[in-house]
Coordinates of C-alpha atoms in Angstrom, one line a residue:
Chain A
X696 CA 0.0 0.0 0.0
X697 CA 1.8 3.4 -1.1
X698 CA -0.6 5.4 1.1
X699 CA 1.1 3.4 4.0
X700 CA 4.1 4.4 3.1
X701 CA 3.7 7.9 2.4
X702 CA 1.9 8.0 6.1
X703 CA 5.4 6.6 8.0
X704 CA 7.1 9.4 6.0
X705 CA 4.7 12.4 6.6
X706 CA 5.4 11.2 10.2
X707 CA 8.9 10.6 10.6
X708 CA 10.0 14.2 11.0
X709 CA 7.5 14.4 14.2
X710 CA 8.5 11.4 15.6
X711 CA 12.1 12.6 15.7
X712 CA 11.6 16.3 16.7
X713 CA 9.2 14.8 19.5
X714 CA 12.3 12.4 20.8
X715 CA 14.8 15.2 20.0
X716 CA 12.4 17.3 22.4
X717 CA 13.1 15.1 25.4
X718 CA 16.7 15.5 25.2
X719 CA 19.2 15.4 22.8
X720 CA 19.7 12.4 20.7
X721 CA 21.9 10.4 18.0
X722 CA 20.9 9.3 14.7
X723 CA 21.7 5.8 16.0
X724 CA 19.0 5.9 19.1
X725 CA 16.7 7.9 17.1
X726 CA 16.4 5.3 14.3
X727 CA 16.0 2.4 16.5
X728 CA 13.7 4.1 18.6
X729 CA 11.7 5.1 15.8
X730 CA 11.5 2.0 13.8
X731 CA 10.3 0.5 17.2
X732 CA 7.0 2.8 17.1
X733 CA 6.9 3.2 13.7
X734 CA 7.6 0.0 10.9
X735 CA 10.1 1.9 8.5
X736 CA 13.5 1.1 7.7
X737 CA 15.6 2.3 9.8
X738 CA 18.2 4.1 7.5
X739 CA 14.7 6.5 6.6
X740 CA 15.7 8.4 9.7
X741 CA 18.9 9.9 7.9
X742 CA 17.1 11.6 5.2
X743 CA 14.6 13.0 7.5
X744 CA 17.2 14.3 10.1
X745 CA 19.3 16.1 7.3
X746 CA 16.3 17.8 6.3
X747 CA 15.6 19.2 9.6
X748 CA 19.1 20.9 10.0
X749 CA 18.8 22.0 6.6
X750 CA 15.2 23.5 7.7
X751 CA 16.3 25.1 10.9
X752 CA 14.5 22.9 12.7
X753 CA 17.7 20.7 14.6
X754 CA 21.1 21.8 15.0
X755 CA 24.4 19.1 15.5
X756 CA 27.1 18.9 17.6
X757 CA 29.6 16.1 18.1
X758 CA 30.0 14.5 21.4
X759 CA 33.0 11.9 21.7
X760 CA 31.7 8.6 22.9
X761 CA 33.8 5.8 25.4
X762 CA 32.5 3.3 22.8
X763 CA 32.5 3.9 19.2
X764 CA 33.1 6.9 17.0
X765 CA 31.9 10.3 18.3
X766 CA 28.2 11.0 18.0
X767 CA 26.5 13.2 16.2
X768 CA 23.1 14.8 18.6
X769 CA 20.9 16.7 17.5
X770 CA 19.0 19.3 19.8
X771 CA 16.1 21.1 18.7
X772 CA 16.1 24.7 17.4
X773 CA 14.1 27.3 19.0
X774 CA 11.7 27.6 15.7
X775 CA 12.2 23.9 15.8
X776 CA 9.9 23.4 19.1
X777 CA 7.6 25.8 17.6
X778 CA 7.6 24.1 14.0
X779 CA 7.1 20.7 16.1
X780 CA 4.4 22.1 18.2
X781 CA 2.2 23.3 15.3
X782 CA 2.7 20.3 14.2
X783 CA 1.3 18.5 17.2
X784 CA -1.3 20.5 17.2
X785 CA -2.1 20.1 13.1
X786 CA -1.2 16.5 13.3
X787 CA -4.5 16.1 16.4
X788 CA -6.7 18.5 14.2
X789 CA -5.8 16.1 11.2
X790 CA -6.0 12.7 13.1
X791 CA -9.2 13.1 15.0
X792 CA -11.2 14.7 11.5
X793 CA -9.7 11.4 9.8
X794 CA -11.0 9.5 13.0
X795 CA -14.7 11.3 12.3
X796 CA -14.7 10.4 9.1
X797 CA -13.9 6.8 9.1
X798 CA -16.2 6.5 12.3
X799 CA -19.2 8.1 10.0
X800 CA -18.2 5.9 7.2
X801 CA -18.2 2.6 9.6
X802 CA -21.8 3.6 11.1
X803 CA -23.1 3.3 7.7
X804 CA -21.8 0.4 6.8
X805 CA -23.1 -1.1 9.7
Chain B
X1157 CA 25.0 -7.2 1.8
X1158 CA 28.0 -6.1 3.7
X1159 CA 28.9 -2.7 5.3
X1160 CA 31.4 -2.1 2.4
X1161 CA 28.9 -2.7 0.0
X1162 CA 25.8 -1.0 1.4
X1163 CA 28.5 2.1 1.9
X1164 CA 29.8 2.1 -1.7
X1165 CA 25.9 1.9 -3.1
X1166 CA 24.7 4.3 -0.9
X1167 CA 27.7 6.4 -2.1
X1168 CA 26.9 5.7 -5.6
X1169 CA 23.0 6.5 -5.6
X1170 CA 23.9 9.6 -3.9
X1171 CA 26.1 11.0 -6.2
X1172 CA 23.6 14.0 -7.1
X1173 CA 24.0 15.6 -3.2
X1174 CA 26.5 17.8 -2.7
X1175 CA 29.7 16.6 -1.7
X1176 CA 29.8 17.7 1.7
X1177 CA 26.2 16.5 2.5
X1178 CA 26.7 13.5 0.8
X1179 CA 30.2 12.6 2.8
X1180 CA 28.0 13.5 5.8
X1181 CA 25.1 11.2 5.1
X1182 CA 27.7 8.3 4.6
X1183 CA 30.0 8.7 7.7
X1184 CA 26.4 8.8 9.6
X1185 CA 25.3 5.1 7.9
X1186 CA 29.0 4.4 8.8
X1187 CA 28.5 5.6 12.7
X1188 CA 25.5 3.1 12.5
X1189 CA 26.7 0.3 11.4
X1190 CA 29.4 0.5 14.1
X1191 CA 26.9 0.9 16.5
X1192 CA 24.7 -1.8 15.2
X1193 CA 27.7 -3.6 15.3
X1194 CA 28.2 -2.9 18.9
X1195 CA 24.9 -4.4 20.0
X1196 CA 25.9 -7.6 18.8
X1197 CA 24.3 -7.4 15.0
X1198 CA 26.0 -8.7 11.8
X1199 CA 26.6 -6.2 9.0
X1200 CA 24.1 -8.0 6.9
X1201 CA 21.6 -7.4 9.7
X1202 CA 22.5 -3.9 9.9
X1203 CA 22.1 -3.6 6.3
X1204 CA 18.9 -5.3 6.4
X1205 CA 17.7 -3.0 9.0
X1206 CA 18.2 -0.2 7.0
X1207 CA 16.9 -1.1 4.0
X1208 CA 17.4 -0.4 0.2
X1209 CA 20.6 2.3 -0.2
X1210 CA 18.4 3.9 -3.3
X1211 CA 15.8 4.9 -0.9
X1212 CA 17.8 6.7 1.7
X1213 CA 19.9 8.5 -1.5
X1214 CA 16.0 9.5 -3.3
X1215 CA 15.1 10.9 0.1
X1216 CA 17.6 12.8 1.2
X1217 CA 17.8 14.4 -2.6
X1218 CA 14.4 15.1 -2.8
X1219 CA 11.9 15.2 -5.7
X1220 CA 14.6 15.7 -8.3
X1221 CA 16.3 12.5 -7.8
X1222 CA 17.0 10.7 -10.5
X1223 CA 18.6 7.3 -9.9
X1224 CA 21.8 6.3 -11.9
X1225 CA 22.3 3.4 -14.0
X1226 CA 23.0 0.3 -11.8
X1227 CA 25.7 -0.6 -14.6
X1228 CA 27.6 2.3 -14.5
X1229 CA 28.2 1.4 -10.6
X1230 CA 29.8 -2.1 -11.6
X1231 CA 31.8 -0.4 -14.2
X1232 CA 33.2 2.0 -11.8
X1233 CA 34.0 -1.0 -9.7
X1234 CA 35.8 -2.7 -13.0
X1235 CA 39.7 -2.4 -10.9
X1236 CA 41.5 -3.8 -13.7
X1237 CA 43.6 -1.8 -16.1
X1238 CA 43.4 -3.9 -19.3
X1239 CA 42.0 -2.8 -22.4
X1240 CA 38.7 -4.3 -22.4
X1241 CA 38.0 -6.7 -25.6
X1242 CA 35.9 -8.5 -24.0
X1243 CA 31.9 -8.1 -22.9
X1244 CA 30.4 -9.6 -19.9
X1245 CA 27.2 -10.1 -18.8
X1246 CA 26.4 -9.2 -15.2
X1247 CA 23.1 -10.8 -13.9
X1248 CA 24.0 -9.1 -10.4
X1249 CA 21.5 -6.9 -9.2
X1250 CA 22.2 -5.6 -5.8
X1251 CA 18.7 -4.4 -5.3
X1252 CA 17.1 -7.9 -5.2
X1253 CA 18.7 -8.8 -2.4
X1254 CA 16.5 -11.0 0.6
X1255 CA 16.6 -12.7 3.1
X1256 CA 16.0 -15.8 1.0
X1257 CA 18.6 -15.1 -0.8
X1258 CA 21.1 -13.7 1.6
X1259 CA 20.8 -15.9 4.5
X1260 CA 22.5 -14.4 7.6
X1261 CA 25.5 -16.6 7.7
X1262 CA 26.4 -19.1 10.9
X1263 CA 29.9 -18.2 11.2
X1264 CA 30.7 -20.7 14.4
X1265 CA 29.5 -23.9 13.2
X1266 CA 30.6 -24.0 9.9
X1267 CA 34.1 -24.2 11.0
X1268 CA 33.0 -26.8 13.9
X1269 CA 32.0 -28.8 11.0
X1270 CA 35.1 -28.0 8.7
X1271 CA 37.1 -29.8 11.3
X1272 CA 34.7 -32.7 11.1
X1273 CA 35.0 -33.5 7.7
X1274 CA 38.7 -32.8 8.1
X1275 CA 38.2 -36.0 10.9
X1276 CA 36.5 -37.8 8.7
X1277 CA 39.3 -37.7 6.6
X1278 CA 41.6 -38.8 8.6
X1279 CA 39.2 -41.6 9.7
X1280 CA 39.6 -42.5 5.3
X1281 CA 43.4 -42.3 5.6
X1282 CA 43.9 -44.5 8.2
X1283 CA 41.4 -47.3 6.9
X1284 CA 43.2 -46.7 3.8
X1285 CA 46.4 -47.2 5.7
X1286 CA 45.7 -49.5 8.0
X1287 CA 44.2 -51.8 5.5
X1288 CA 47.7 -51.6 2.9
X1289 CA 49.9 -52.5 6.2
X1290 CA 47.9 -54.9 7.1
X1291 CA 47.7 -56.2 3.6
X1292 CA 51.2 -55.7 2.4
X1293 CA 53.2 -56.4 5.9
X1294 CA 51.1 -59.1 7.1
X1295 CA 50.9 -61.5 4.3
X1296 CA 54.6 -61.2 3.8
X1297 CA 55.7 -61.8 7.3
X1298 CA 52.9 -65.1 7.3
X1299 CA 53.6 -66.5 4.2
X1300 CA 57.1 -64.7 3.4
X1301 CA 59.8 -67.1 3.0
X1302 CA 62.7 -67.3 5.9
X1303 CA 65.4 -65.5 4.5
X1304 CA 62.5 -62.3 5.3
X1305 CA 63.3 -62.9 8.6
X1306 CA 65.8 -60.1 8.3
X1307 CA 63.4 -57.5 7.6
X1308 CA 61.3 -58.2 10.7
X1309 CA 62.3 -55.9 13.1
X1310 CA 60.7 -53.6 10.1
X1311 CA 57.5 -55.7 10.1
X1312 CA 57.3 -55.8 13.9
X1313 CA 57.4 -52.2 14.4
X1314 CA 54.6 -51.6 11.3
X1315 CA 52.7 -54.2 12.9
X1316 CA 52.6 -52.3 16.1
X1317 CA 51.7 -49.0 14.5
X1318 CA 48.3 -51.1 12.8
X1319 CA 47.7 -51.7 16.4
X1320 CA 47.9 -48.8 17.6
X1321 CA 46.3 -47.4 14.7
X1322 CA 43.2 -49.5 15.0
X1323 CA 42.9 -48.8 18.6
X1324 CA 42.8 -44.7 17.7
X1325 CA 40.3 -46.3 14.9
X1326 CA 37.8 -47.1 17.5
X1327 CA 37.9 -44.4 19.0
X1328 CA 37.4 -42.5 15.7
X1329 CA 34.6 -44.4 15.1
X1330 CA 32.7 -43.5 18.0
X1331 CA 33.4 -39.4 17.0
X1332 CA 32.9 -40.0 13.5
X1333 CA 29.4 -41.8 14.2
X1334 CA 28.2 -39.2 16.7
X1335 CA 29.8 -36.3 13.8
X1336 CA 28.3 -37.5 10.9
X1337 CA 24.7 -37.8 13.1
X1338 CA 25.1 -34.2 13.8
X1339 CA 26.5 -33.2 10.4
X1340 CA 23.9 -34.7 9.0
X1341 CA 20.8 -34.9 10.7
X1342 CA 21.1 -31.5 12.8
X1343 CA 17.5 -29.4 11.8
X1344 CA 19.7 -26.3 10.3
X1345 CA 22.3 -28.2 8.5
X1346 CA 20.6 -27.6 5.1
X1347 CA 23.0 -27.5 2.3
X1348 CA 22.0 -23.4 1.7
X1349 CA 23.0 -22.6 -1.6
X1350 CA 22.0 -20.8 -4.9
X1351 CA 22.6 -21.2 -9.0
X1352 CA 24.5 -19.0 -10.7
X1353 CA 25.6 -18.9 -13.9
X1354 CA 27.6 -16.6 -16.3
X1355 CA 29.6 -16.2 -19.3
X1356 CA 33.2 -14.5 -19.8
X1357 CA 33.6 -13.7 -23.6
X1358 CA 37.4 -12.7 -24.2
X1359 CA 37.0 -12.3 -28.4
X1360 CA 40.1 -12.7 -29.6
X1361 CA 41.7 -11.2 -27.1
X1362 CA 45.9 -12.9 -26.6
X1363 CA 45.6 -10.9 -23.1
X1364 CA 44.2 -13.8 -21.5
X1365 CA 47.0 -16.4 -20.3
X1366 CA 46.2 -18.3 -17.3
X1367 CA 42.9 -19.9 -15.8
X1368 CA 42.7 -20.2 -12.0
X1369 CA 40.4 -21.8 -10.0
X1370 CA 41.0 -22.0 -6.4
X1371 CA 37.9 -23.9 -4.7
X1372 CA 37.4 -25.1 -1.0
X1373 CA 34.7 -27.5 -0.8
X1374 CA 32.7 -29.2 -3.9
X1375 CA 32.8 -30.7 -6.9
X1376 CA 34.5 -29.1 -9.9
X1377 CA 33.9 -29.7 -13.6
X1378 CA 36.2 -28.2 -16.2
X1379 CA 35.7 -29.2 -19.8
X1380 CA 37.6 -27.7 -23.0
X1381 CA 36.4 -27.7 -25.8
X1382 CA 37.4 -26.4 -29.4
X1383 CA 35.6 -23.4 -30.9
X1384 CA 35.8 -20.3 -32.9
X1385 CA 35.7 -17.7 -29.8
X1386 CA 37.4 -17.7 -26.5
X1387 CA 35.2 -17.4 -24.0
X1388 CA 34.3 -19.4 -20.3
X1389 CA 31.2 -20.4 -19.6
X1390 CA 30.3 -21.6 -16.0
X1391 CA 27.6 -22.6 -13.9
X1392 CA 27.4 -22.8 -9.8
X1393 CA 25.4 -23.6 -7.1
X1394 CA 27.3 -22.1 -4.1
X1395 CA 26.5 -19.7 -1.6
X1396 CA 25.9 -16.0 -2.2
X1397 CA 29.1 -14.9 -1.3
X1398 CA 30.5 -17.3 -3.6
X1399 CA 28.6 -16.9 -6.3
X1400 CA 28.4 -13.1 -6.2
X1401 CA 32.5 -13.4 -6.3
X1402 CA 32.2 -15.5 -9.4
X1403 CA 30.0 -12.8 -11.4
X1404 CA 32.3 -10.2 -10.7
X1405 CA 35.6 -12.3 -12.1
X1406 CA 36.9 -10.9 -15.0
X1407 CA 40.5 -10.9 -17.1
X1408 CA 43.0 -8.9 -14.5
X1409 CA 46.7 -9.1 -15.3
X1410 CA 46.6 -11.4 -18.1
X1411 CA 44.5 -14.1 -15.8
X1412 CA 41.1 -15.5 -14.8
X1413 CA 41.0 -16.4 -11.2
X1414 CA 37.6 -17.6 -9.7
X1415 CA 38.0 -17.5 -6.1
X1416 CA 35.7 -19.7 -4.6
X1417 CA 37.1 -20.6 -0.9
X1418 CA 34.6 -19.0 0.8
X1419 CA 32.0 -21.8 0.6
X1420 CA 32.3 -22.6 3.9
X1421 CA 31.1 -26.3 4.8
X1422 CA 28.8 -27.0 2.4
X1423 CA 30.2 -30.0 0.0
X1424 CA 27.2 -30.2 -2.5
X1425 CA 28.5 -27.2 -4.0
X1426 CA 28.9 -28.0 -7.7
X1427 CA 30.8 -26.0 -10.2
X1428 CA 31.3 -25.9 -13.4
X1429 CA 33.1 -24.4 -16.5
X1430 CA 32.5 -25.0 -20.0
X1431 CA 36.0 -23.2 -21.7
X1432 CA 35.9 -23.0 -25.2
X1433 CA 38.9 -22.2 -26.8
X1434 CA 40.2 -21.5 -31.0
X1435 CA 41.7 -24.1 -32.6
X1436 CA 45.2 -22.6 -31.6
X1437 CA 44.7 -21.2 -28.7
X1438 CA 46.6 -22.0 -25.9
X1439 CA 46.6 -21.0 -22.3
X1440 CA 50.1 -20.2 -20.1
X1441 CA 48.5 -22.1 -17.1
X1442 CA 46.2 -23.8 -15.9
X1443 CA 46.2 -24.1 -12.1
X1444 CA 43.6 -25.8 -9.6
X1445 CA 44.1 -25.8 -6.1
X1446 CA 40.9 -27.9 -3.8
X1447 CA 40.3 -28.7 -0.6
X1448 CA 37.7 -31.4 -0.2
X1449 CA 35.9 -32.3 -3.4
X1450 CA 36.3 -34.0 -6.8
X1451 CA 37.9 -32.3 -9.9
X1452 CA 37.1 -33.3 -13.2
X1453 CA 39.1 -31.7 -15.8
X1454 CA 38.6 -32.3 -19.0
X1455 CA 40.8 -31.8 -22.7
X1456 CA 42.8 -28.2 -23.7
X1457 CA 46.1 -27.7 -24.4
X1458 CA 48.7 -25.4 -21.8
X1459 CA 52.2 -24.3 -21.6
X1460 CA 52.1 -25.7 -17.7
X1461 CA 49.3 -27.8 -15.7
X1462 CA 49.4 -26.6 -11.4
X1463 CA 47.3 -29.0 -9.5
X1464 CA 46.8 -29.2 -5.6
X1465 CA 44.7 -30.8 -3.9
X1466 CA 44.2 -31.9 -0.2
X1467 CA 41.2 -34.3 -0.3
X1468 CA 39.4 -36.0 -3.2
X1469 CA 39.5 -37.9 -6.3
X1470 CA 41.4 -36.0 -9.4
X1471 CA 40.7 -37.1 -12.7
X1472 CA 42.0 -35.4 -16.0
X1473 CA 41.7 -37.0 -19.3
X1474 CA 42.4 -35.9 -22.6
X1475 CA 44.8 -33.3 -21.7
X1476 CA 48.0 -31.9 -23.7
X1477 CA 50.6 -29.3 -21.6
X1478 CA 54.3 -28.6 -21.4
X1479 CA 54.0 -29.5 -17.6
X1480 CA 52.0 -31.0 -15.0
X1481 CA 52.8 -30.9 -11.7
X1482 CA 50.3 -32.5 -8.7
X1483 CA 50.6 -32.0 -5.5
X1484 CA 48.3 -34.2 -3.7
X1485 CA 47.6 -34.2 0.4
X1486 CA 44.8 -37.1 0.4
X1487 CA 43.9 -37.6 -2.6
X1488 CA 43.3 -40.6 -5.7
X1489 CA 44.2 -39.6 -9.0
X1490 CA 42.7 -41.6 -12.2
X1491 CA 44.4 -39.9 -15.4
X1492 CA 43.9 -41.5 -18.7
X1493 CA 46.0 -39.7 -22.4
X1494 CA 47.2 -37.1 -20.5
X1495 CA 49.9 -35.6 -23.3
X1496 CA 52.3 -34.1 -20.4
X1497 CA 55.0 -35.2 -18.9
X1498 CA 53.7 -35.5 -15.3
X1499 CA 55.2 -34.9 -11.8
X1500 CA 53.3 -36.0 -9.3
X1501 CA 53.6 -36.0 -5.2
X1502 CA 51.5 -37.2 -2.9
X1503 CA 51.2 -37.7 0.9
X1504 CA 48.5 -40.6 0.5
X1505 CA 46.2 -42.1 -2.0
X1506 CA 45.9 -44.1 -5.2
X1507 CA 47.6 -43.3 -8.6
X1508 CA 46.5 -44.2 -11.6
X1509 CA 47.5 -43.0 -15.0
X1510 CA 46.6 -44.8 -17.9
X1511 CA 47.2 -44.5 -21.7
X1512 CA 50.2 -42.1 -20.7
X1513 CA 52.5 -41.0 -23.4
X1514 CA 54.9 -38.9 -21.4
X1515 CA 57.7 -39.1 -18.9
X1516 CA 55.9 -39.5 -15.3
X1517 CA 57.9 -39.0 -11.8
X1518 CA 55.8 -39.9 -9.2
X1519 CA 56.6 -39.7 -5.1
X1520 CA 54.1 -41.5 -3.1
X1521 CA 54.1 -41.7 0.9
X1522 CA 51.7 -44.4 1.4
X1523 CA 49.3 -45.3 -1.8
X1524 CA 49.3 -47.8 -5.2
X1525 CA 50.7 -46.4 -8.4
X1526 CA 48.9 -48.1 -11.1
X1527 CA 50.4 -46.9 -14.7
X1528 CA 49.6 -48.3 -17.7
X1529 CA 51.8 -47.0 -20.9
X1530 CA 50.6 -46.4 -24.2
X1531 CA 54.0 -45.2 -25.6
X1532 CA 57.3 -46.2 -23.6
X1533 CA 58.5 -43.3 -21.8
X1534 CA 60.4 -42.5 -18.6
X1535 CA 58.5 -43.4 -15.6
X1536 CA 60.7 -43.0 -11.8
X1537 CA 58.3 -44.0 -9.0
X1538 CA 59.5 -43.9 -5.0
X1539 CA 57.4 -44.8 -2.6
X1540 CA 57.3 -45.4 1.2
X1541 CA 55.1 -47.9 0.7
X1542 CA 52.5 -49.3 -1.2
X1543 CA 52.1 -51.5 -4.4
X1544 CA 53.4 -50.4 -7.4
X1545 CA 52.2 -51.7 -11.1
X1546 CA 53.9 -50.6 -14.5
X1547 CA 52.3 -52.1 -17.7
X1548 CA 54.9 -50.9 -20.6
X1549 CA 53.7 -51.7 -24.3
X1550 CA 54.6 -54.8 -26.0
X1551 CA 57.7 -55.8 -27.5
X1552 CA 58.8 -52.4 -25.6
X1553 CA 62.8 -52.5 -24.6
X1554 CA 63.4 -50.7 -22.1
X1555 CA 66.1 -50.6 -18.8
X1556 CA 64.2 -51.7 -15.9
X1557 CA 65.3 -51.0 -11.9
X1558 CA 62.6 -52.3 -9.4
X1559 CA 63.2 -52.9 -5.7
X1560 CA 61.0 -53.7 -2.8
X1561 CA 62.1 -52.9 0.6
X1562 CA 59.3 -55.2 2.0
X1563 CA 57.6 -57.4 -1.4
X1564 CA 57.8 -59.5 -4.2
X1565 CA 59.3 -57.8 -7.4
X1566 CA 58.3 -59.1 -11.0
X1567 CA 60.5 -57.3 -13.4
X1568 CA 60.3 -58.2 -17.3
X1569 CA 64.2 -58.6 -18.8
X1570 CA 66.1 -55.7 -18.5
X1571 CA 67.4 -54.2 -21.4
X1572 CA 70.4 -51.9 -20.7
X1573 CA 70.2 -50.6 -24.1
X1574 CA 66.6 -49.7 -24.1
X1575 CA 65.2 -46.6 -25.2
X1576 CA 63.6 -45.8 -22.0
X1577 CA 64.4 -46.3 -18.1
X1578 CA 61.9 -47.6 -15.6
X1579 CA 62.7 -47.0 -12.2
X1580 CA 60.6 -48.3 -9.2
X1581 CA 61.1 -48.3 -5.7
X1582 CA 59.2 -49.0 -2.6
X1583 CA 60.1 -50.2 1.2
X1584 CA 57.1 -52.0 1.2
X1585 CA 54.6 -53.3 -1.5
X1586 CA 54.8 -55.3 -4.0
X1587 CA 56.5 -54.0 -7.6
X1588 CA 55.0 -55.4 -11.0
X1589 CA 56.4 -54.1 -14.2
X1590 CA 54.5 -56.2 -17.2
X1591 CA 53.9 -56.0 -20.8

């Protein structure tokens, strides 16, 4: 199912800014964590991250790590938390008119 | 797919980003797999995990991706420097990979089983052995006649080794039983493999000299044939890793050289070639080297013939060379018109040669030599022991030299003036030389 697919995608960007909210975070932990909520691949998260830097959304930093090569975080921008709360709220307008409608459709099927 | 692969195809399908961004996008997949790695996952698992390479590249471009041509990556990956006269067809499609395809790989038993097999081997050799000293010594120290007597300190201590190796033999037989049950009856021990096939045209090409295959486990078929192109033709039904290796060989430095050791345990791998060659072509070398498996090699024509082998049955018919050296560990050899002179050494295992031609120096540890001559020609065979049988044609005179540490020797008359020597020595066995 495309749709399907184009739905994970839409929703990607959210997911991470939501987990990025929390606290800072890796690409690693943020692609496992995703794909864990979320059935994508879990090399979909790199696209998606990039674009949020390039968007203003996330900045980077490295932090040197006692195992393994130094990570890369990303923290959320000041007009990222705003970008991600408008999206919150679009993404609950959006979600619960869906909702109606399939609920409307399912009445009159029954 | 491997981290080196998924890296170089996510490299390649991102070739329309940036330099910078792209370089950044890779070291990131790179920082993943090491920390997938971390957690105890296999790079295929990682790869798996993070799915097609194309997809990643498409999204991080954006709507104006437009995805390169799949060839032009395998062309980039072309390392040789030789003018290319040649086509070949690649039916390699890193896309399609599965899990069906690609199953993640066992890595520890394999090897447990490797050393099985290697066992069971050895479990061979000394039924082999075992059974010759018991055959050769004991019958002559029974039914030898007295003046034998000399030699029996010889046949007392070989007699003692059978003992001692019988006793290890019953031990084997309890490890080889309970090896060959989990070998073979274990749920997961299928024999995972895939067919593959492919072609190497070379045209007319001279820059092709030498064809090497260098196998681990399996059976392998070469046949040459006569024909009015040079090209190879094989088929294969090995494991991925294998048979991805064997689409990718190509002409590099004058030579052809499948590489097809990493097959791990599996020894219903089959392979074979189909080399067609012009009327006058002929090849600098031909070398084979095996592990475990049979080699059939069939006709074409070489400047030298390079054959090792550690465990199997060799057989080559048909053959003309300048050269052909064997080196076998464990091995039986049945040759017949083989136009070569031909050196052979051998650790253990039965020789046979038949309709030879050509001069033939054989060394033997323990084994038969059974040659039969179709044209008289040099023959020097030592062994350590064994039996030894050298049919020369008739009416053939030639200078004979046969002696038997341990054995009955039946030498025809010698003719010092013959046109060809015969030489045959053993410390134990039996020596026949016949017409």
């Amino acid at each position: 199912m495309k749709e399907i697919v184009q739905f994970k995608k839409g929703v990607l960007g959210l997911c991470a800014m939501l987990l990025i909210q929390e606290r800072d975070r890796y690409g690693f932990e943020l692609a496992q964590t995703i794909s864990k909520h979320v059935e994508v691949a879990e090399g979909a998260i790199y696209p998606v991250l990039r674009r949020l830097v390039a968007d203003g959304h996330c900045s980077t930093y490295l932090q040197e790590s006692t195992e393994g090569p130094p990570r890369k975080y990303y923290r959320l921008t000041p007009e990222g938390k705003f970008y991600m709360e408008q999206l919150v709220r679009e993404w609950g307008v959006f979600a619960s008119n869906i909702n109606r409608l399939i609920e409307s459709y399912e009445t009159e099927v029954e | 797919m491997n981290k080196q692969e998924y890296l170089a195809l996510l490299r390649f399908y991102s070739q329309q980003l940036a330099p910078e961004v792209q370089s950044d996008l890779i070291s990131e997949v790179e920082a993943h797999f090491i920390y997938g790695e971390q957690q105890g996952k296999t790079e295929e698992q990682i790869a798996e995990e993070l799915g097609d390479p194309i997809e990643m590249a498409k999204e991080t471009v954006g709507p104006t991706y437009k995805a390169p041509d799949l060839s032009a990556f395998q062309e980039m990956n072309r390392t040789d420097d030789e003018p290319r006269h040649y086509s070949y067809s690649y039916s390699n499609n890193y896309s399609s990979y599965s899990a069906e395809e690609y199953p993640p790989q066992n890595l520890g038993q394999p090897k447990a089983k490797k050393s099985l097999l290697a066992l069971l081997s050895a479990f061979t050799l000394i039924v082999v052995g075992g059974g010759l000293l018991v055959s050769i010594g004991i019958d002559r120290f029974i039914d030898g006649p007295n003046e034998k007597v000399v030699a029996s300190s010889t046949v007392e201590s070989i007699l003692e080794d059978v003992d001692k190796q019988f006793e290890k033999l019953e031990d084997l037989e309890d490890i080889v039983e309970a090896s060959t049950t989990f070998a073979w009856d274990e749920e997961n021990y299928d024999f995972e493999g895939s067919n593959y096939e492919g072609v190497i045209h070379m045209g007319n090409s001279p820059a092709w000299k030498d064809l090497i295959i260098d196998t681990d486990l399996g059976q392998v078929d070469i046949q040459f044939k006569q024909g009015d192109r040079n090209e190879i033709a094989w088929k294969a039904f090995t494991a991925p890793s294998v048979g991805e290796l064997m689409e990718a060989t190509q002409l590099k430095n004058e030579q052809i050289i499948f590489e097809l050791d990493e097959s791990g345990m599996y020894d219903n791998y089959r392979y074979s070639f189909v080399v067609t060659l012009q009327d006058d072509f002929e090849l600098r070398k031909l070398q084979l080297e095996q592990e475990l498996g049979d080699i059939n090699l069939k006709g074409g024509k070489f400047e030298k013939i390079e054959l090792q082998m550690d465990n199997g049955i060799l057989r080559a018919s048909d053959i003309v060379s300048g050269s052909m050296n064997v080196e076998l560990d464990n091995g039986s050899t049945e040759f017949e018109r083989i136009a070569s002179p031909i050196k052979l050494e051998s650790d253990n295992g039965e020789i046979k040669i038949l309709e030879s031609t050509h001069p033939v120096n054989i060394k033997l540890d323990l084994g038969s030599v059974d040659l039969g001559m179709k044209q008289p020609h040099d023959v020097d065979v030592k062994s350590d022991m064994g039996a030894i049988q050298i049919e020369v044609p008739q009416g053939a005179k030639g200078k004979y030299e046969a002696k038997s540490g341990l054995g009955d020797v039946k030498v025809p008359v010698s003719d010092d003036n013959g046109t060809f020597r015969v030489s045959a020595k053993t410390d134990a066995g039996t020596i026949i030389i016949k017409e």
